[in-house]
Short mmCIF file of C-alpha atoms and ligand atoms in Angstrom, two decimals:
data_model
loop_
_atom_site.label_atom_id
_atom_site.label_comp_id
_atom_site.label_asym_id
_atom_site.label_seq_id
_atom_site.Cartn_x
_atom_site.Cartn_y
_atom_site.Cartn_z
CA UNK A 1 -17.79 -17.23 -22.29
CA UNK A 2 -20.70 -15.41 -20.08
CA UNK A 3 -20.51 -11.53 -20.76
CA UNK A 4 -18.86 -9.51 -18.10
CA UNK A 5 -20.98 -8.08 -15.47
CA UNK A 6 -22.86 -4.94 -16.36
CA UNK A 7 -21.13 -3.14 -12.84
CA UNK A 8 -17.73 -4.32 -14.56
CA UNK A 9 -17.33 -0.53 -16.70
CA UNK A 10 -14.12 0.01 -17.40
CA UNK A 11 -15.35 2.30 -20.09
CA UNK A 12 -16.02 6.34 -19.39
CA UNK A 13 -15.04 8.28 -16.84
CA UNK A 14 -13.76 7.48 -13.72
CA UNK A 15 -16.40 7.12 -10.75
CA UNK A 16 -16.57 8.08 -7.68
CA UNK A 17 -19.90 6.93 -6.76
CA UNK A 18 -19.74 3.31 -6.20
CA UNK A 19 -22.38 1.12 -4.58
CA UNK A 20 -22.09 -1.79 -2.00
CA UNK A 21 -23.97 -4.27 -4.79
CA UNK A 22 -22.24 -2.70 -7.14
CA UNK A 23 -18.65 -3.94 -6.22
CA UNK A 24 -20.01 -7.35 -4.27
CA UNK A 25 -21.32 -8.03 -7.70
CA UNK A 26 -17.52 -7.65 -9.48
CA UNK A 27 -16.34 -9.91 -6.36
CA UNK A 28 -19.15 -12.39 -7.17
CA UNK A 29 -18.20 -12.63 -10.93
CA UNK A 30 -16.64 -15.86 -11.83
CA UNK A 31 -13.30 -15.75 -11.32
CA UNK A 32 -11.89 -15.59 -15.45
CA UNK A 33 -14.51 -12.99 -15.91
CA UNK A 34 -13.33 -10.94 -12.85
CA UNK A 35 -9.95 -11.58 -14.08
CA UNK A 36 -10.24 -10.45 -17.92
CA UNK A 37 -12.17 -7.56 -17.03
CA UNK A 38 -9.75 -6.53 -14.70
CA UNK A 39 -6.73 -7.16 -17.56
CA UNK A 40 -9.34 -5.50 -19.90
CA UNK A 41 -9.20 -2.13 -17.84
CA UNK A 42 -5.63 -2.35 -17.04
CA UNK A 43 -4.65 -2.61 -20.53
CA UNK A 44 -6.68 0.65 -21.51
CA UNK A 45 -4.33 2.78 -19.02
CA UNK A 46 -1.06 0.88 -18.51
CA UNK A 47 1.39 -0.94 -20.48
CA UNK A 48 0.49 -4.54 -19.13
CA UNK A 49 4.15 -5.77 -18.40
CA UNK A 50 5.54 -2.77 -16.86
CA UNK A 51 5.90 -2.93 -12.86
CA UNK A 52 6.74 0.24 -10.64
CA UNK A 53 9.81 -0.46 -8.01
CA UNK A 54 9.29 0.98 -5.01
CA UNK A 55 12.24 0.22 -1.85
CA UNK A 56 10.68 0.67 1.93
CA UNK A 57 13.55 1.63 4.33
CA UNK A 58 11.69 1.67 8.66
CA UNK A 59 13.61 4.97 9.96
CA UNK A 60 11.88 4.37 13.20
CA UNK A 61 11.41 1.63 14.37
CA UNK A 62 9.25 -0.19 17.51
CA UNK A 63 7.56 1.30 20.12
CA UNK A 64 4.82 2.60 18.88
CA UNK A 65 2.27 3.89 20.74
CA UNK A 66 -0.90 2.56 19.02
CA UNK A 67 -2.75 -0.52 19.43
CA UNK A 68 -2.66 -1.80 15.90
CA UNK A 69 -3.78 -5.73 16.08
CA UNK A 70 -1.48 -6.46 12.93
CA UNK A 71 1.32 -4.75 13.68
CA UNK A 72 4.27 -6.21 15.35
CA UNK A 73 5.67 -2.50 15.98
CA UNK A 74 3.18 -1.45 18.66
CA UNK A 75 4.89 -1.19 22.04
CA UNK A 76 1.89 -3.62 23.55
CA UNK A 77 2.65 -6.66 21.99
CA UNK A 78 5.82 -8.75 22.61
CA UNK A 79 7.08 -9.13 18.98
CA UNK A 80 10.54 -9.70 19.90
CA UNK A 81 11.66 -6.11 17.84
CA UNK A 82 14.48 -4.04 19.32
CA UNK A 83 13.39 -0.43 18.93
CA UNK A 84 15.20 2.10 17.08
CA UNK A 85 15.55 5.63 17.24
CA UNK A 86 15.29 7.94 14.39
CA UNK A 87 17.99 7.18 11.98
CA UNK A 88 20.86 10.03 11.15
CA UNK A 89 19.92 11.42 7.96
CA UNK A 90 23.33 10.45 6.14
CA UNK A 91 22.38 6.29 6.58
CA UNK A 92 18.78 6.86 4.69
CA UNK A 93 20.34 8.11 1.88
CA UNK A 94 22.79 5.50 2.31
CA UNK A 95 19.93 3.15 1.86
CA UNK A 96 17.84 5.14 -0.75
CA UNK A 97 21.05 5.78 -3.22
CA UNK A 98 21.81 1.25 -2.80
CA UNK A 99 17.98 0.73 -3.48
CA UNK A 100 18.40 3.29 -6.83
CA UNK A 101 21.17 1.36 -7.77
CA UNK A 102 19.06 -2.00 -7.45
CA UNK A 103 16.53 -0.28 -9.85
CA UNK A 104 14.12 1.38 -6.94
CA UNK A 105 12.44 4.45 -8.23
CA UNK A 106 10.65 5.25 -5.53
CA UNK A 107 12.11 5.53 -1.81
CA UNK A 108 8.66 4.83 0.63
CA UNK A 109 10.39 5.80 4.21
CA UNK A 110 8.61 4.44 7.23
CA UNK A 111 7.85 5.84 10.62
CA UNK A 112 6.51 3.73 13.79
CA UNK A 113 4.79 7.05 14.88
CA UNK A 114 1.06 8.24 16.03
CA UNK A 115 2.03 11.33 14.34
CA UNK A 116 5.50 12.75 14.01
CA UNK A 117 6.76 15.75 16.43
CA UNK A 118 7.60 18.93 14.77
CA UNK A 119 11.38 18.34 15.63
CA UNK A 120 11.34 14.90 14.11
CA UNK A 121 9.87 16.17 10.58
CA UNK A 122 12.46 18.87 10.31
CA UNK A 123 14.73 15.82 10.24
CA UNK A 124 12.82 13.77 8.17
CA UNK A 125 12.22 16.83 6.20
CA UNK A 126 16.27 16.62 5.21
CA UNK A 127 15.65 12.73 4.18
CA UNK A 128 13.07 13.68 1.70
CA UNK A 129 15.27 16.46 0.34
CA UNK A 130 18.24 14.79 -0.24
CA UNK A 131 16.73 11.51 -1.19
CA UNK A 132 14.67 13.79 -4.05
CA UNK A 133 18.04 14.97 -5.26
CA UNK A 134 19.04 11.27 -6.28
CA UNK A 135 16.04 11.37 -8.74
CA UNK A 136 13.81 9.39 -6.91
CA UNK A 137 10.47 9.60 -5.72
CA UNK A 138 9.64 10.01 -1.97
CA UNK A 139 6.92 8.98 -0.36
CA UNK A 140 6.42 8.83 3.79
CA UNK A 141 4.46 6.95 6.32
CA UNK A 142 4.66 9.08 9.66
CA UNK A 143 1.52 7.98 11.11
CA UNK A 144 -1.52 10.86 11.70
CA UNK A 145 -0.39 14.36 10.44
CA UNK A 146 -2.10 17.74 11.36
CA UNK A 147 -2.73 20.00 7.85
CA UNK A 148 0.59 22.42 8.76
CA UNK A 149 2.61 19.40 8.65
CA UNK A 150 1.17 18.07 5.43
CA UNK A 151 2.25 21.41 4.34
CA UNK A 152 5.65 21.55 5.68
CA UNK A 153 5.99 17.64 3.84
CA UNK A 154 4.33 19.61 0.59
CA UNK A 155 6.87 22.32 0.63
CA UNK A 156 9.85 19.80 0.73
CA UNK A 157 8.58 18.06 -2.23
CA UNK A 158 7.27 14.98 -0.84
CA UNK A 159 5.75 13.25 -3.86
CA UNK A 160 3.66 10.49 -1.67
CA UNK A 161 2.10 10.02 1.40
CA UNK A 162 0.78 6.44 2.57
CA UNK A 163 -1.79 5.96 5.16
CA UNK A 164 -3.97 3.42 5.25
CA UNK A 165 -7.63 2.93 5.76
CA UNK A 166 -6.83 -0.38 6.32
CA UNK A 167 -10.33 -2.15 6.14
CA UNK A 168 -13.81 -1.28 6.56
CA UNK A 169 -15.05 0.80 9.11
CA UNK A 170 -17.33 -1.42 10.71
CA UNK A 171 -14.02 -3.79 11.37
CA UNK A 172 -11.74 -0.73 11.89
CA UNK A 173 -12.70 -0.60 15.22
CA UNK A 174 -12.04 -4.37 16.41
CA UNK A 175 -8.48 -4.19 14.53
CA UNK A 176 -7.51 -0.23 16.23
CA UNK A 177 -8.75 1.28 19.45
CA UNK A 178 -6.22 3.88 19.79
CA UNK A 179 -7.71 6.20 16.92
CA UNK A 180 -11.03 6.14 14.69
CA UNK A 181 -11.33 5.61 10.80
CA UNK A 182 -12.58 9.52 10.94
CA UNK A 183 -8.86 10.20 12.21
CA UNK A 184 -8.00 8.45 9.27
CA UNK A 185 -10.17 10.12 7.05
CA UNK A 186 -9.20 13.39 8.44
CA UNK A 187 -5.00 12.74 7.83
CA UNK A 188 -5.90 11.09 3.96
CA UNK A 189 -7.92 15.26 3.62
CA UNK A 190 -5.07 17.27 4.91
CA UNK A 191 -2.69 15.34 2.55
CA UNK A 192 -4.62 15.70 -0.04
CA UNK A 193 -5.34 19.42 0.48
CA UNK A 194 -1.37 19.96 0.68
CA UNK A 195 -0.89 18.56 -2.36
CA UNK A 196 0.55 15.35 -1.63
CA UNK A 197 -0.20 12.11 -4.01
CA UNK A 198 -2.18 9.96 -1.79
CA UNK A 199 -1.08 6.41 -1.21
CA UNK A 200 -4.08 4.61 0.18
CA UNK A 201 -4.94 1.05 0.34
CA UNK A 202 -5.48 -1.66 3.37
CA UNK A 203 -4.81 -5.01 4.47
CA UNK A 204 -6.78 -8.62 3.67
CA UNK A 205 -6.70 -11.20 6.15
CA UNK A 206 -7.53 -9.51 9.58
CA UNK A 207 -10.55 -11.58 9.99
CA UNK A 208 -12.91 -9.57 7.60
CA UNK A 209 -15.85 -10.29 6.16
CA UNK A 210 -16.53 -10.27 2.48
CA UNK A 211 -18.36 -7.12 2.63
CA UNK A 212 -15.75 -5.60 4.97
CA UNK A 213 -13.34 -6.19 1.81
CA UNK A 214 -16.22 -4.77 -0.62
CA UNK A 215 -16.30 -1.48 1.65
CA UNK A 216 -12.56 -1.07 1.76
CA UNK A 217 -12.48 -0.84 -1.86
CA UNK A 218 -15.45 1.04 -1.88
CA UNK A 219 -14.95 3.82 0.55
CA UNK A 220 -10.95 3.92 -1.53
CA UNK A 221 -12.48 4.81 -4.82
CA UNK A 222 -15.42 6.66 -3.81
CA UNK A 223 -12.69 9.17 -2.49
CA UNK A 224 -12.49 12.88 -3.80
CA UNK A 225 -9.39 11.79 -5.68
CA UNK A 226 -8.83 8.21 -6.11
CA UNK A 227 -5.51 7.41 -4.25
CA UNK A 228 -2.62 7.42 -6.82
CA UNK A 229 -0.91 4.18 -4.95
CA UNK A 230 -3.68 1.40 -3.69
CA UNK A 231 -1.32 -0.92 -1.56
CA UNK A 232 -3.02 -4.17 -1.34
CA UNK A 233 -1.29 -5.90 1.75
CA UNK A 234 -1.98 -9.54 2.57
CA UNK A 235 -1.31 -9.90 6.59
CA UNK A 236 1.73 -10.93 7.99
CA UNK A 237 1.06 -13.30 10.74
CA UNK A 238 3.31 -11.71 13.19
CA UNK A 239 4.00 -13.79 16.29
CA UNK A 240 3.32 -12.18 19.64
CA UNK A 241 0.54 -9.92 17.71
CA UNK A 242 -3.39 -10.59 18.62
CA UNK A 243 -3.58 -11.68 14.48
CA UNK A 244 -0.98 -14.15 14.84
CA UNK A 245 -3.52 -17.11 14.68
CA UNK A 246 -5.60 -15.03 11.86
CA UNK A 247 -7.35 -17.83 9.27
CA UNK A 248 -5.17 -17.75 5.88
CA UNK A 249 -6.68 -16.24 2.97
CA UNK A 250 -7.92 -18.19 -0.09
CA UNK A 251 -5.30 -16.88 -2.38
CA UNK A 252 -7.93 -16.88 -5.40
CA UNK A 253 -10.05 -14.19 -2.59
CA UNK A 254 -6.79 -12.21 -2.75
CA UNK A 255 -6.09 -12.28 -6.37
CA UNK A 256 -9.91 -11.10 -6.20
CA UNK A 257 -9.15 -7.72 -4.26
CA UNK A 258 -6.19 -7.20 -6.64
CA UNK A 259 -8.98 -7.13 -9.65
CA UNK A 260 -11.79 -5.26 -7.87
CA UNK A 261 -9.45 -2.41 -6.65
CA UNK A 262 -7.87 -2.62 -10.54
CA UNK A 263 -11.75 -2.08 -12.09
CA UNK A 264 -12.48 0.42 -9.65
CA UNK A 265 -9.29 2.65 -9.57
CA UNK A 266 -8.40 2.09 -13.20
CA UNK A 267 -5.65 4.96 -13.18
CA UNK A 268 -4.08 3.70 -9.72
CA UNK A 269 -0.87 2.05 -9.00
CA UNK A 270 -2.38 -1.39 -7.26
CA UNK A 271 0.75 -2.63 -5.61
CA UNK A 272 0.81 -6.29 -4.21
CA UNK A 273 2.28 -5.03 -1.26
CA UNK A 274 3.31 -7.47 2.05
CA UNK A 275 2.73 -10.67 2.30
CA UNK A 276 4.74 -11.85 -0.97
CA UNK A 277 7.08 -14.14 0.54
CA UNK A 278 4.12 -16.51 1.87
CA UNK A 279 3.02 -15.94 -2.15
CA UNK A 280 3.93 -18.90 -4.90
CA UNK A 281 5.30 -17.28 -8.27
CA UNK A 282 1.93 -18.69 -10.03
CA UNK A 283 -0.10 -16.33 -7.47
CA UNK A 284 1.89 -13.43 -7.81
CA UNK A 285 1.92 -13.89 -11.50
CA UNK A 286 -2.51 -13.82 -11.27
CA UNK A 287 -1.96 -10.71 -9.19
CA UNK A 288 0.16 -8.97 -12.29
CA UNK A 289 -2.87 -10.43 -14.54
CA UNK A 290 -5.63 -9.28 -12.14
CA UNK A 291 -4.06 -5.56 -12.54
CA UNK A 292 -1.34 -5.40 -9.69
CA UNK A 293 1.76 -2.98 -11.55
CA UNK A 294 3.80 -1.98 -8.64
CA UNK A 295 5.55 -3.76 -6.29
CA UNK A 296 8.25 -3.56 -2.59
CA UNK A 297 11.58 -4.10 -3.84
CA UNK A 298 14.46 -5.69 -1.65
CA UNK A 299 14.43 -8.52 1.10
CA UNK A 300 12.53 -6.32 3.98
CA UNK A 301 9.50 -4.82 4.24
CA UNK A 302 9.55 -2.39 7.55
CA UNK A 303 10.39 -5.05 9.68
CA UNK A 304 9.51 -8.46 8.27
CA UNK A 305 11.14 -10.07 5.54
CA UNK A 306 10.16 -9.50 1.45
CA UNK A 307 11.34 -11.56 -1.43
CA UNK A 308 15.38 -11.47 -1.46
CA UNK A 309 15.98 -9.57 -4.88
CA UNK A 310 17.36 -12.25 -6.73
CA UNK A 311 14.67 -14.01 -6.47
CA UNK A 312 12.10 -10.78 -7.36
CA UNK A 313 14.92 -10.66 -10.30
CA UNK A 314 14.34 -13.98 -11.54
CA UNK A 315 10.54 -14.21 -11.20
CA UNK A 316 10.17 -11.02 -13.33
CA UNK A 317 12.35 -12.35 -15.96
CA UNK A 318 10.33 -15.56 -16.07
CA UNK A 319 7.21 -13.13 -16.59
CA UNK A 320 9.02 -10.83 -19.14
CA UNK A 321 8.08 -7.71 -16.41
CA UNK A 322 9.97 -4.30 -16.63
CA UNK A 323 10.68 -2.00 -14.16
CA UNK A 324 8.54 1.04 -14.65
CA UNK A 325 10.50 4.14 -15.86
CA UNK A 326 10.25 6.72 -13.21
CA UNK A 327 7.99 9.59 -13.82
CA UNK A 328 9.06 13.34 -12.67
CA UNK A 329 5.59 14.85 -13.23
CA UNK A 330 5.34 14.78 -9.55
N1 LIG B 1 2.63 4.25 11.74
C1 LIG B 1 2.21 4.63 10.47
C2 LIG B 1 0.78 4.22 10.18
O1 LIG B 1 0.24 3.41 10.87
O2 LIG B 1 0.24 4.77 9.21
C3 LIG B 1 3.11 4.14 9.35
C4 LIG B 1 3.66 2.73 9.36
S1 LIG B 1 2.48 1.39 9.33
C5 LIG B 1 3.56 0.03 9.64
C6 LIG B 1 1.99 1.27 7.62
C7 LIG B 1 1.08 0.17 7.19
O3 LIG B 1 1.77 -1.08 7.22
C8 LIG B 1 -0.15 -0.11 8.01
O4 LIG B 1 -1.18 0.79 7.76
C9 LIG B 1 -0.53 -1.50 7.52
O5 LIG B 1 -1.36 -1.42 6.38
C10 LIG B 1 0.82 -2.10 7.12
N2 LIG B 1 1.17 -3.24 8.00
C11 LIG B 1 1.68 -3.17 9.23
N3 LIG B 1 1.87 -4.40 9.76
C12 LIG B 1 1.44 -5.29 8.82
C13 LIG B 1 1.37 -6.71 8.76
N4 LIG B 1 1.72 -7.47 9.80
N5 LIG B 1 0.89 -7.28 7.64
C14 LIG B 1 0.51 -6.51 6.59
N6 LIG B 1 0.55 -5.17 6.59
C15 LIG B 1 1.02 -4.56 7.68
C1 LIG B 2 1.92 -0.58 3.06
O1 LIG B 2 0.72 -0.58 2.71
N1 LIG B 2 2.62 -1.68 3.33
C2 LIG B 2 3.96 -1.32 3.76
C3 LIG B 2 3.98 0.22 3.55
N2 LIG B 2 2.63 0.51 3.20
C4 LIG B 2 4.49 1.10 4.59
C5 LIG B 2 4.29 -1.78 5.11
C6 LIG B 2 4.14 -3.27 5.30
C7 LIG B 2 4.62 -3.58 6.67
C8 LIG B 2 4.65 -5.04 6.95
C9 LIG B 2 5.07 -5.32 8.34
C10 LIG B 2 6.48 -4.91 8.66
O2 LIG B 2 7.42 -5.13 7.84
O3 LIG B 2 6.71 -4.39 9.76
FE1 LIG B 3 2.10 2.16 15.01
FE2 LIG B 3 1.61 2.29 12.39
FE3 LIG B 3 2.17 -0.06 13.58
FE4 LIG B 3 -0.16 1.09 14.07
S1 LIG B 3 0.57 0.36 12.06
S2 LIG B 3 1.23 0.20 15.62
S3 LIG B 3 0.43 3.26 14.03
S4 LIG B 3 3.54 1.65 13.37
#
């Protein structure tokens, strides 16, 4: 076997000071190298068949506002979605308490907003609250926030935020023309300054280049704080969006950005997050290999569909995977 890459160092402390050649030479490595040093790492910080549960419930839906290429909730493309208002607080917890019940530790609740108006998070402030008091762990996805309502989130206990960068900057601006990465940037600082975990990760199959995918990654773990959640999302063709037509990704490409994000985030949560239902069972089970150890529980994503949990049930009982106990460090 050749020896892994000299860039590949899952030994010593975590870094923060990645290079471009750096992490295009990890995505150059043969693909079992790639892979073993990426099982390598994973093994010195996680307990290799253990999988975090997360549920995602949309408590707004459609009509969104921004210009997102990918996303079949923007108001400009005609996706088909019926809109829908902010739910009552009483049917989220409906929702979070079923997903517990399914085995969902965490509760990710998701918001088809530029940024939330102060009225709405006082409501969405109650959903975090009472979902907290059924022992799980919140995270949100409200879109841009200013820092006194990262605060206000902080103060009810939010454990998670997720916003993400989504690709590289350079492509940023061909997928979003409503806002700028630096808006992005800017949201990811005044969560973290609030005290929020970050959940932070992006999306592969938008067209990108394979240095757009090495700067993702890049620009993720050369943050202050490496995100604590890194979802890896593989695009949902959504019909009636401008991606709808996108070129498929080489699943081996995927499994790829699974392992790079793994080597350079080593005390992350990767999580194989959309795109699993277009996924065979032998791909998703390279993506647990590769490092992936969290996943979305339950047969919808916001709006699209997800593996139906029997069949989530079934694959990680062919794979001997365990639900990750929940943590209440956080
Ligand atoms: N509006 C908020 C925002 O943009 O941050 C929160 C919800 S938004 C739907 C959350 C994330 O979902 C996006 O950043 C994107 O990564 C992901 N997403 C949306 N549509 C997708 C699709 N068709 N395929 C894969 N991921 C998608
Ligand atoms: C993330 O990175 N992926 C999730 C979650 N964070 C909010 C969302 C995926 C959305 C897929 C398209 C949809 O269901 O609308
Ligand atoms: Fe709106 Fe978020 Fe969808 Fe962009 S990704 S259109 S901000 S819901």
């Amino acid at each position: 076997m050749s020896s892994p890459h000299p860039a590949a160092t899952g030994h010593g402390p975590v870094r923060n000071d990645w290079q471009h050649d750096e992490v295009h030479a990890l995505f150059a490595l043969p693909f079992n190298d790639l892979l073993f040093e990426a099982q390598r790492v994973h093994r010195m910080h996680f307990s290799p068949s253990e999988v975090q549960i997360a549920t995602l419930l949309s408590i707004k839906t459609g009509a969104c506002p921004e210009d997102c290429a990918y996303c079949p909730q923007s108001i400009r493309y005609h996706t088909g979605l019926e809109p829908e208002r902010l739910m009552p607080v009483q049917d989220v917890v409906a929702q979070a308490e079923a997903a517990r019940d399914a085995g969902a530790t965490r509760f990710c609740m998701g918001a088809a907003y530029r940024s939330p108006k102060d009225r709405d998070l006082e409501t969405i402030i109650e959903m975090i609250r009472e979902v907290k008091a059924l022992g799980m762990e919140t995270c949100a996805t409200l879109g841009m926030l200013k820092p006194e309502q990262a605060s206000r989130l902080s103060d009810a206990g939010l454990d998670y935020y997720n916003h993400n960068i989504d690709t590289s900057p350079r492509h940023y601006k061909d997928i979003i023309g409503t806002r700028t990465f630096g808006d992005r940037m800017e949201t990811l600082h005044n969560v973290r300054t609030a005290g929020i975990n970050v959940c932070c990760g992006g999306i592969v199959g938008m067209g990108e280049t394979l240095g757009d995918r090495v700067e993702m990654l890049r620009i993720l773990a050369n943050l202050p704080e490496h995100p604590q959640s890194v979802p890896i999302n593989q695009l949902i063709r959504v019909p009636g969006t401008p991606l709808e037509d996108a070129e498929p990704v080489d699943p081996f490409d995927f499994v790829r950005t699974i392992a790079v994000a793994r080597i350079l985030m080593p005390h992350s949560h990767v999580r194989l997050s959309a795109g699993r239902t277009e996924m065979s069972d032998e791909m998703q089970a390279l993506c647990f290999l590769a490092g992936a150890n969290s996943v979305f529980y339950g047969d919808k994503l916001l709006t699209t569909d997800n593996p139906d949990e029997h069949h989530d049930h079934r694959l990680f009982k062919r794979l001997g995977i365990r639900p990750e106990p929940v943590h209440h460090s956080t």
